[in-house]
C-alpha cells in the first residue's frame, strides 16, 4: 500500500496586478511562504515540480537559483490550465513511489493585460494560396471555420449542455457569474472583489455569447505553492504541524478519451467525469460528503457543466441544481467561495494549486470571514484545454 | 480551374460537400490528415461523404476576436447525420433570435478571397434550411 500524502504547508500570493514583481519574485514569494507555513526549509525538500507557461523554459531551476540550489531533481511541467495541478500530482507520485518523503510544487504566471490568449491574428493577405497544416488550409481558420478563442469555445460547451438537457439560457449563466463575484467580496486575495448585479453582468461587453466580460476568467498575476509530505514523515513532526496538515485523499489527472466530435469541439466532460469518479473511489467518499468545491469556472458557461461532471447534481440537472441555491456559500454544496476564476483571477499555472490552497484553508478553519464552518472534506478541480483534468480531494486532519 | 477549397475536406463540385477520413476498423471520422485512429489505433482510412444537412447542437456569437477577424460571427457545431462538424452559421443575422439550438441548417459555400494569380479560395458555412 502506497503512502498517504499530506499537505504540510501551502501558500498563494494575492492575485491581481503585481507591476513591480516578475515571475521569479512571485514564485519565490509563494514557495517561501509554503515552506514557512510547513515549518521546513528548502534543504528538507526532495523534489521540485514547477509550472510556468508564459515565462520561458527552465522556470524550476531559475526558481532554485533564488530560493535554494540543493541539487534535487526538478520537473518543469506544462498542462495548460491544469499545470499547477500537474505539478502537485508529480510531487504526490514521487512521494507515493517512496523515492522522497517531502516535495514542493509551485505554479506561477504573469498575465496582467494579456487579453485573449488564443485566436490567431490574421496576416496580411495576398500572394498565392498555399495549403498548410493538417487541414490543408489556405487561410487561417479562426473566424472562418468556428472560433479558437477560449470564451467562444467554452460558450459552446455550456450551450451544448443546454441543447442536451434544456432549461439553460443567458440569464442562468449570468447568475452563476453573479454568485462568484458576490463570493469574491470576502476574499482579500482575489484580483477583483466587486459585487455585480445581474443587470450589470448581462449588459456588460459581450465577448462571445452568452459570455460577457465579467463571465470570463480574469487574466492576472499570481503564484501558489505547496509542500507535501508522506504520512510516515508527518508522524515525526510536531503536533502543531500534524494538526494543521491536510490529507490528500485523492489525486487524479486525466486526459480526454476519444468520443465522437471531441476533435471538433473539445469535450471537457468525459475527462472530468473520469477524474471525479476515480477521485471519489480513491477517497472513499461521494459528492454528498463535500463541504466545499473549487471548480474550474474559467467561464460561467463552464461552471454549469462541471456541477454535472463532478456528480454534484443528478445527470442533466445542473440548471435546477444551481437555481436551488445549492452552490452559493450558504447552500448545500458551496462552489467557488473564493470567487472563482471569474473574480479571484486565473494566472494559469498557479490556478491548480491556488484552488487547493482555498480548500485547505477552509479545512484548517483559517479562512476568516469567508470560512465554511466545520468544513471537513473538499474538492479542487481544474481543466486545461487540450485536455487535462486534475481533481484533488482534501480532508482535514482528525482532531 | 480558378477556385480552390479553404480546407482539404471541402469538395467543390456541383454539390459542394465535406468529406471525412473514416477509420475502416471502427468508423470514427476525422477532418484532418491522420497518423492513426484516436479511437481504436487503426491506420487504414477510407473516405466518407458527410451529409450536407444537419442540426445545430451548439453555438456562440463571437463579438470580440483576434485582430483581423471580422465580428460578429456565429461559430457552432452541426450534427450532420451523426458526424459532428465545426463551422460558422451564415446567411442569417448573428443574434440569439435568429440562431437557436436545434435549428436545421445546410452546408453552403462562402468566398474567402482571391490571390494574386486570380485563384479564388472558397470556404463553407451552414445556413438555416
Ligand atoms: Zn478507429
XYZ file of C-alpha atoms and ligand atoms in Angstrom, chain A residues 258, chain B residues 22-30 36-45, ligand 1:
21
model
C -11.937 9.798 -27.711
C -13.192 7.286 -41.866
C -11.393 4.596 -39.908
C -12.042 1.307 -41.696
C -11.849 -0.588 -38.412
C -14.192 1.416 -36.164
C -15.854 4.051 -38.327
C -14.522 7.055 -36.407
C -14.443 10.133 -38.630
C -11.860 12.891 -38.848
C -3.787 6.762 -36.927
C -7.221 6.484 -35.353
C -7.504 8.126 -31.922
C -10.342 5.784 -31.044
C -9.008 2.347 -31.964
C -5.460 2.811 -33.231
C -6.322 1.654 -36.736
C -4.178 3.002 -39.543
C -6.416 2.441 -42.566
C -8.868 5.098 -43.604
Zn -10.737 3.522 -35.414
